[in-house]
Short mmCIF file of C-alpha atoms in Angstrom, two decimals:
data_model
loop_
_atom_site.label_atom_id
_atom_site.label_comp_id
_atom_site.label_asym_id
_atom_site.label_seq_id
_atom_site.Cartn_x
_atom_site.Cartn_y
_atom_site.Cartn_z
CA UNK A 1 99.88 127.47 100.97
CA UNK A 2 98.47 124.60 103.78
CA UNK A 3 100.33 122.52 104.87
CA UNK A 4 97.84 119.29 103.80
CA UNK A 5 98.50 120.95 99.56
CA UNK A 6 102.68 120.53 100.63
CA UNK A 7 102.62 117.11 102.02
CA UNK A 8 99.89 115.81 99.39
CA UNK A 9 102.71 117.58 96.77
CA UNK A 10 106.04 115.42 98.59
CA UNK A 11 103.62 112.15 98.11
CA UNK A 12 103.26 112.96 94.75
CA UNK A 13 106.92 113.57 94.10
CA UNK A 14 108.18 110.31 95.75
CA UNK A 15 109.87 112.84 98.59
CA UNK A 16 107.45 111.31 101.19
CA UNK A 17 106.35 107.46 101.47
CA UNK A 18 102.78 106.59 102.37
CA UNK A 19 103.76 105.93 106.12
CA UNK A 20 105.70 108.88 106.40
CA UNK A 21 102.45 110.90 104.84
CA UNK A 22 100.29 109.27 107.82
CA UNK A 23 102.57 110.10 110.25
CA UNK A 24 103.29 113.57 108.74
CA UNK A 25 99.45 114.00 109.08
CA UNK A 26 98.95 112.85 112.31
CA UNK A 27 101.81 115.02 114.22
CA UNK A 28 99.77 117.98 112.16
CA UNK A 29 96.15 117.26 113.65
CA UNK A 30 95.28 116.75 109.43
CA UNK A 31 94.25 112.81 109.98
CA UNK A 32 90.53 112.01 110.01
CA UNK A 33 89.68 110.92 113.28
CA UNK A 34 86.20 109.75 114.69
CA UNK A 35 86.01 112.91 116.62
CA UNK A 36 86.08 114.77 113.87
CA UNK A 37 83.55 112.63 111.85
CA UNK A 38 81.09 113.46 114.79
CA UNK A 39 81.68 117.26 114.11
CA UNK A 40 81.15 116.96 110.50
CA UNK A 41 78.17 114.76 111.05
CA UNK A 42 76.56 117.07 113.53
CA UNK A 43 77.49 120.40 111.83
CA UNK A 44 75.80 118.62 108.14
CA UNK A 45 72.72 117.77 110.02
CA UNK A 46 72.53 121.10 111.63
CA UNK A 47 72.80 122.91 108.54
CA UNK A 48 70.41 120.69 107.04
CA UNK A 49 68.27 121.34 109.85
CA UNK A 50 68.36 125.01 109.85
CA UNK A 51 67.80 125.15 105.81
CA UNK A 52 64.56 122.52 106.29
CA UNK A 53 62.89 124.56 108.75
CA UNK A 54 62.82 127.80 106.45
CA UNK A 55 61.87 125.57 103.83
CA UNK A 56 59.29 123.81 106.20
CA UNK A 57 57.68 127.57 107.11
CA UNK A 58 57.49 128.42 103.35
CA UNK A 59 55.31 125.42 102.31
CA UNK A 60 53.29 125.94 105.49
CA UNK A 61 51.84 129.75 104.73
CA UNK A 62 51.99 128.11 100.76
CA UNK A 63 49.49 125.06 102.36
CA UNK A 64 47.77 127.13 104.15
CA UNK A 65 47.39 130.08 103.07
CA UNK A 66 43.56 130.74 102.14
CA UNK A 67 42.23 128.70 104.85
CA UNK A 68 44.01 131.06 107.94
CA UNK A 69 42.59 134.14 108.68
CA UNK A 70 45.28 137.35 108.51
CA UNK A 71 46.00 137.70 111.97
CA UNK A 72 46.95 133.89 112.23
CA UNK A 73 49.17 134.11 108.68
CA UNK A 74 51.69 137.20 110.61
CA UNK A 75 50.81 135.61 114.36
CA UNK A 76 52.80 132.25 112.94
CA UNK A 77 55.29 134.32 111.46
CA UNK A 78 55.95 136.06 113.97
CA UNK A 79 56.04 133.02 116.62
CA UNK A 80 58.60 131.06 114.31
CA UNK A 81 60.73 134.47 113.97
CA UNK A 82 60.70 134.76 117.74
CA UNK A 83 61.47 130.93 118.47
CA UNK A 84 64.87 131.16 116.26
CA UNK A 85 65.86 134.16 118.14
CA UNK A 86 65.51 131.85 121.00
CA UNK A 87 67.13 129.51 119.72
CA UNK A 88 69.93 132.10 118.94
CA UNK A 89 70.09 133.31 122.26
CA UNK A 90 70.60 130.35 123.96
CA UNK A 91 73.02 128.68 121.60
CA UNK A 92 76.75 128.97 123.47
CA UNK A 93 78.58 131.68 122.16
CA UNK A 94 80.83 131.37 119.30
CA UNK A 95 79.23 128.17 118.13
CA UNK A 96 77.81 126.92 114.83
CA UNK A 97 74.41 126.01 116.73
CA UNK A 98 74.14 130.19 117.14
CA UNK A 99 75.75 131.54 113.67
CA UNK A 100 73.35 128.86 111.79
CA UNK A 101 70.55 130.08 114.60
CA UNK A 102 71.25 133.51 113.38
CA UNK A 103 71.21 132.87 109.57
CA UNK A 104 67.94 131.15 109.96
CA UNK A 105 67.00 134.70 111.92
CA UNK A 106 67.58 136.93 109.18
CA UNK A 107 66.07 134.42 106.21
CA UNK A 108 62.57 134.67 108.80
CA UNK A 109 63.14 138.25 108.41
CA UNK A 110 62.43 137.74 104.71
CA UNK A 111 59.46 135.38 105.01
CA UNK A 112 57.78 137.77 107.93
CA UNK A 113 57.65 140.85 105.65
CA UNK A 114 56.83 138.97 102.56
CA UNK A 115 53.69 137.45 104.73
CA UNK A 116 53.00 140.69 106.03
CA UNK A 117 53.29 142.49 102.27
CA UNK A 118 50.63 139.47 100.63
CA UNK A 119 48.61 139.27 103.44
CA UNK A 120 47.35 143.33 104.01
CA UNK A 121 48.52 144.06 100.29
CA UNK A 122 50.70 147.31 101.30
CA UNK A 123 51.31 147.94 97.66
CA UNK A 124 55.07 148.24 98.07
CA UNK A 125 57.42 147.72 95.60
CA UNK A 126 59.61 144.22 95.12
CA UNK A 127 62.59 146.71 95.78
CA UNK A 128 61.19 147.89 98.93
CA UNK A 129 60.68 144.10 100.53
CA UNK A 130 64.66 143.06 99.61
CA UNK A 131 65.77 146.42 100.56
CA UNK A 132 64.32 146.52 103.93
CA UNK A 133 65.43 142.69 104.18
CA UNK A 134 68.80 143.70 103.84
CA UNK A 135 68.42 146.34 106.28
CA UNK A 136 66.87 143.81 108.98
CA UNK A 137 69.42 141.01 108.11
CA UNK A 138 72.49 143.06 108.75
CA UNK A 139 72.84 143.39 112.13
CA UNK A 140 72.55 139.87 112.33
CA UNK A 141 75.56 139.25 110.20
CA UNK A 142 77.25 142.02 111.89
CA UNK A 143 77.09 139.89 115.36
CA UNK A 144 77.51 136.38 113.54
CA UNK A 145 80.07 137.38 111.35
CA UNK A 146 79.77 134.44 109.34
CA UNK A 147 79.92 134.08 105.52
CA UNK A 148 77.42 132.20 104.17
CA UNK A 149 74.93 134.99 106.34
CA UNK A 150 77.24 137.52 104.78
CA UNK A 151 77.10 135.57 101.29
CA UNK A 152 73.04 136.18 101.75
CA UNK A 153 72.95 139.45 103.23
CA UNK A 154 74.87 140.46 99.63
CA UNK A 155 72.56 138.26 97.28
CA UNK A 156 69.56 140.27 99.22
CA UNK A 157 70.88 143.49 98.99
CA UNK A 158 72.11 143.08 95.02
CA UNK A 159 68.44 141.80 94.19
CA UNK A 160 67.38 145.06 95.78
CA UNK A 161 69.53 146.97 93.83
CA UNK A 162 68.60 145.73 90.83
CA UNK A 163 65.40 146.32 91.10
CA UNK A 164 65.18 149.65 92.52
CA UNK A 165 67.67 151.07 89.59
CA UNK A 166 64.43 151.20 87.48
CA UNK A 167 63.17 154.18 89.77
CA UNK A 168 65.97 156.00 90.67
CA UNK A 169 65.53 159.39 90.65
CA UNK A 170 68.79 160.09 88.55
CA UNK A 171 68.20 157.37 85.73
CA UNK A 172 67.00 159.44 83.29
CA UNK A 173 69.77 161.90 83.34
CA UNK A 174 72.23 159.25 82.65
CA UNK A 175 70.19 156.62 80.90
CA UNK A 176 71.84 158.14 77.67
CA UNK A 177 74.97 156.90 78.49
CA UNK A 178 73.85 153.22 78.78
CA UNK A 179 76.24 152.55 81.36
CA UNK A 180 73.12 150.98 83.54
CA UNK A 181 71.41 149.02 80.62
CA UNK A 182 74.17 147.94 79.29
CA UNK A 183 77.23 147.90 81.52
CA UNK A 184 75.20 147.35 85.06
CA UNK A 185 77.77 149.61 86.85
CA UNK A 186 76.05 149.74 90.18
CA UNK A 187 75.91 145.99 90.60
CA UNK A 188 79.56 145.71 89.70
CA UNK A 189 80.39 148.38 92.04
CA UNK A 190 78.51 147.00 94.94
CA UNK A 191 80.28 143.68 94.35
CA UNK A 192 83.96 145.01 93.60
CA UNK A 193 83.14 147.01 97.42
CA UNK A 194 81.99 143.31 98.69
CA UNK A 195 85.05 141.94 97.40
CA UNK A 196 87.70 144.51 98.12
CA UNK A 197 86.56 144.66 101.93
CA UNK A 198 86.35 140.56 102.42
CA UNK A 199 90.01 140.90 101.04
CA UNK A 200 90.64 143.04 103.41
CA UNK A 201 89.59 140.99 106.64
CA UNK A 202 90.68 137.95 105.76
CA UNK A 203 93.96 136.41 105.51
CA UNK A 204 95.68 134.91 102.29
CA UNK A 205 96.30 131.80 104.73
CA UNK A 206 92.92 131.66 106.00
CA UNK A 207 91.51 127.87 104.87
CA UNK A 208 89.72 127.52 101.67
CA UNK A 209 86.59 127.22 103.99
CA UNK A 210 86.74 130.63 104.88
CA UNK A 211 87.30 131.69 101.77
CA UNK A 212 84.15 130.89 99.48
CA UNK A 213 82.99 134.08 99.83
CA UNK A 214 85.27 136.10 98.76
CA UNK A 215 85.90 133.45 95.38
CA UNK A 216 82.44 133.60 94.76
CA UNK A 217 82.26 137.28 94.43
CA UNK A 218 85.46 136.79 92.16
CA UNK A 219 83.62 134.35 90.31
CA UNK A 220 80.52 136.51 89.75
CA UNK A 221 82.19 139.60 88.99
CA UNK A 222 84.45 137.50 86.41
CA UNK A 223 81.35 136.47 84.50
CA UNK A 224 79.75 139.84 84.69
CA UNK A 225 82.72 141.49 82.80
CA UNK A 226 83.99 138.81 81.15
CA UNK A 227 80.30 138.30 78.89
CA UNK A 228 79.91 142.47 78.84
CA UNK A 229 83.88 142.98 77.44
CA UNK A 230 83.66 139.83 74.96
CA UNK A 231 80.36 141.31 73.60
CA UNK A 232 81.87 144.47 72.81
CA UNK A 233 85.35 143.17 71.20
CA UNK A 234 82.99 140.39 69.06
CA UNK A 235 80.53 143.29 68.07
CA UNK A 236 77.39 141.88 69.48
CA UNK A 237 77.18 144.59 72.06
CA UNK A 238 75.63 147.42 70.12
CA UNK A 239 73.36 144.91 68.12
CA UNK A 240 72.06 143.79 71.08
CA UNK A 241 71.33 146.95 73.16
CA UNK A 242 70.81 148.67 70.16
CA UNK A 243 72.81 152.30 69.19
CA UNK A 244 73.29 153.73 72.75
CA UNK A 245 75.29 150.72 73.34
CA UNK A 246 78.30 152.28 71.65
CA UNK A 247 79.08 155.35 74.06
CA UNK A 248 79.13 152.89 77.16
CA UNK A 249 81.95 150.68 74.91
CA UNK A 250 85.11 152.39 75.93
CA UNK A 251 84.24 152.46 79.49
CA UNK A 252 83.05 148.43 79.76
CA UNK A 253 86.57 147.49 78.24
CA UNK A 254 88.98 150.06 80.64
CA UNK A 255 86.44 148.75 83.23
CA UNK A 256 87.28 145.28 82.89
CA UNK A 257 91.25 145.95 81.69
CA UNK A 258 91.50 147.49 85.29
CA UNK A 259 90.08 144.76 87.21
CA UNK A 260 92.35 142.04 85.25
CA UNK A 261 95.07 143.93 85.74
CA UNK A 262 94.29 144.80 89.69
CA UNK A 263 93.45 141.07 90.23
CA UNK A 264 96.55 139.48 88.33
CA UNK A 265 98.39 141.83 90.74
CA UNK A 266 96.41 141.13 94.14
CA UNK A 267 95.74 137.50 93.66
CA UNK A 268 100.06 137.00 92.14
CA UNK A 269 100.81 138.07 95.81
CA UNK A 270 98.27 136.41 97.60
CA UNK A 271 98.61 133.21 96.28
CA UNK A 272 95.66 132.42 95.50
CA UNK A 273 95.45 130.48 93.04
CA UNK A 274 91.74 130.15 91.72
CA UNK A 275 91.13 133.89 91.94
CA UNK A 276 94.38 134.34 89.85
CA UNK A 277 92.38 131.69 87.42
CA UNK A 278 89.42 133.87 86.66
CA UNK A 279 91.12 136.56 85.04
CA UNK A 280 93.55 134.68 82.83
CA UNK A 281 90.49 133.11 81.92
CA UNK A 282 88.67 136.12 81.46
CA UNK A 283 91.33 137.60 79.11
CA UNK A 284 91.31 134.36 76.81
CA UNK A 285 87.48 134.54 76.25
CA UNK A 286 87.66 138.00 75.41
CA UNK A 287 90.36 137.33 72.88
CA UNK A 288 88.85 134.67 71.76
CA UNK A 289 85.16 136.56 71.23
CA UNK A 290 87.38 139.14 69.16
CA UNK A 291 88.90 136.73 67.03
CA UNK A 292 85.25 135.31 66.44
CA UNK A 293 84.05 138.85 65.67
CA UNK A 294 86.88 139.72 63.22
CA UNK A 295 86.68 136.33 61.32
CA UNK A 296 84.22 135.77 58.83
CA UNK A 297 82.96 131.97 57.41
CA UNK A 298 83.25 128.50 58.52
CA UNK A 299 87.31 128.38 57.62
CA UNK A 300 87.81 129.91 60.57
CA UNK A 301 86.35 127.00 62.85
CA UNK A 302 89.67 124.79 63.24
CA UNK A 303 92.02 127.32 63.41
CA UNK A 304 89.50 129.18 66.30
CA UNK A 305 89.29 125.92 68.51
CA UNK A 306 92.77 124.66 68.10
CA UNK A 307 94.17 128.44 69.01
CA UNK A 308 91.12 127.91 72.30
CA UNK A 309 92.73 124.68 73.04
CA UNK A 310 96.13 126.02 73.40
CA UNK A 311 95.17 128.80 75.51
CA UNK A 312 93.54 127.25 77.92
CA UNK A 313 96.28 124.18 77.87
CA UNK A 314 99.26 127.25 78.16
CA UNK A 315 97.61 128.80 80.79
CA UNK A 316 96.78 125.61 82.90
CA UNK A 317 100.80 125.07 82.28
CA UNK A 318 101.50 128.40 83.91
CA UNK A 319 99.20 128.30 87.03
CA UNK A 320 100.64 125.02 87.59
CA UNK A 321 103.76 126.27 87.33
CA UNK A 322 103.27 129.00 90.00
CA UNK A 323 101.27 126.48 92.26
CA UNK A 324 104.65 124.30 92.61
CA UNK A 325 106.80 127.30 92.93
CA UNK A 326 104.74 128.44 96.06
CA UNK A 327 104.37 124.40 97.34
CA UNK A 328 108.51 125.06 97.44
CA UNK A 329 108.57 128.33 99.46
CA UNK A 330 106.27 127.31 101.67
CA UNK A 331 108.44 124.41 102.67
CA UNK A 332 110.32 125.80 105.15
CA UNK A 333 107.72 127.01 107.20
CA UNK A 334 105.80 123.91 107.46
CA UNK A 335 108.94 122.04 108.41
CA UNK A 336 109.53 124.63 110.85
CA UNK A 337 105.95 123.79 112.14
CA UNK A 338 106.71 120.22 111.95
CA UNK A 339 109.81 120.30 114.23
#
């Protein structure tokens, strides 16, 4: 828990006055101060900066793209790839100016081999453009290290597996199964890896800035299961995929069980308490969606939305519940820091 959650929770409680909260935030470098306006204003305008630029080169080949010959279409490209590499390389170390620098280096990536692709029409495959994106782009987030490059090295390298599962070379074998029509195993896989090694470098009392990533993964993932299990306990599953739907059934629900139960676990002793949010939620929808699917006419309406409104009120009880109980252990450490 930070300590800016702890004091904010002694305001709130009466244990701390509104001077002793300023000074409180003050002895902990928390205040505001104009210096750290300046950061925030210059880190906003660089990342707006960074983001207008690759939007800037985009709707220059889209302006211009029938009147330049070929060789001036990748020359361009390749001059604006080259001049963010300089910019990267002359950035100081260990400085927003170069991890930004280097995000912009790997979106170019993108844009260069898409202008290359429509410009001598190579006649590769969509797949083939994200996956060799992802394989230029990652040893730029290697040496950033920096999670929104991570957070669009993954988004690159999921599109690219989604669209090469079409044409792998084992589909047909287990396309019976309907675990990859249905279920979309590989993409869950890829992002329960994604997830399970961001975990693992980063600490539970990391700031919520550093963070994102690893809650947005939770985030997608929880949608991903939560829509594929309520399908199957509401019975929509097989009526929408049709008859092979039922053999991948079983393995969708101990799929998602096991992540529930693995992230009620992880995120109970991490402390965390938005990614301990998902899967409660998770488990009320699908409850919900089999109550839906095992009622039958409008009677059921009321006692269905009053029964949702509970839920969600019991378990917004509970997780507040556990958010005080760690604001009270962590206590001691912060006043610790404070002395």
């Amino acid at each position: 828990m930070n300590a800016r959650s702890i004091l904010d929770h002694w305001q709130d409680s009466g244990a701390l006055d509104q001077p002793g909260y300023r000074r409180a935030l003050l002895a902990l470098h928390l205040a505001p101060d104009a210096e750290r306006w300046r950061r925030l204003a210059a880190l906003l305008l660089l990342i707006s900066g960074a983001l207008c630029l690759l939007a800037g080169t985009v709707m220059v080949f889209a302006s211009n793209w029938l009147t330049w010959p070929r060789l001036a279409r990748v020359g361009v490209a390749e001059a604006g790839w080259l001049a963010l590499l300089a910019w990267a390389f002359l950035a100081r170390p260990d400085s927003d100016g170069r991890r930004w620098a280097l995000f912009a280096v790997a979106a170019m990536s993108g844009i260069w081999l898409a202008v290359i692709g429509q410009t001598y029409q190579t006649g590769a495959d969509a797949w083939q453009l994200f996956a060799l994106w992802a394989a230029l782009a990652l040893p730029w987030a290697l040496l950033a290290d920096f999670a929104p490059l991570w957070g669009l090295w993954i988004v690159i390298a999921s599109l690219a597996l989604q669209l090469w599962l079409p044409h792998a070379p084992w589909r047909p074998a287990l396309s019976s199964w309907g675990l990859f029509d249905e279920a979309n195993l590989p993409l869950i896989g890829f992002w329960l890896a994604a997830l399970a090694l961001a975990e693992r470098l980063q600490s539970a009392a990391a700031p919520w800035t550093a963070r994102i990533l690893p809650r947005l993964l939770g985030l997608g993932l929880a949608l991903l299961l939560t829509i594929q299990a309520s399908m199957v306990l509401a019975g929509a599953h097989q009526h929408v995929f049709g008859l092979s739907a039922a053999s991948s059934n079983p393995v969708i629900l101990i799929l998602w069980l096991a992540c529930v139960v693995a992230a009620l676990y992880f995120y109970l002793q991490r402390r965390d308490l938005l990614l301990l949010a998902l899967p409660l939620f998770s488990v009320w929808v699908a409850v919900l969606a089999w109550v839906i699917g095992s009622a039958h006419g409008d009677n059921w309406l009321y006692p269905v939305s009053i029964l949702a409104i509970g839920g969600l009120g019991a378990i917004g009880w509970w997780l507040h519940a556990r958010h005080q109980q760690w604001q009270a252990a962590s206590q001691p450490a912060l006043m610790e820091a404070a002395q």
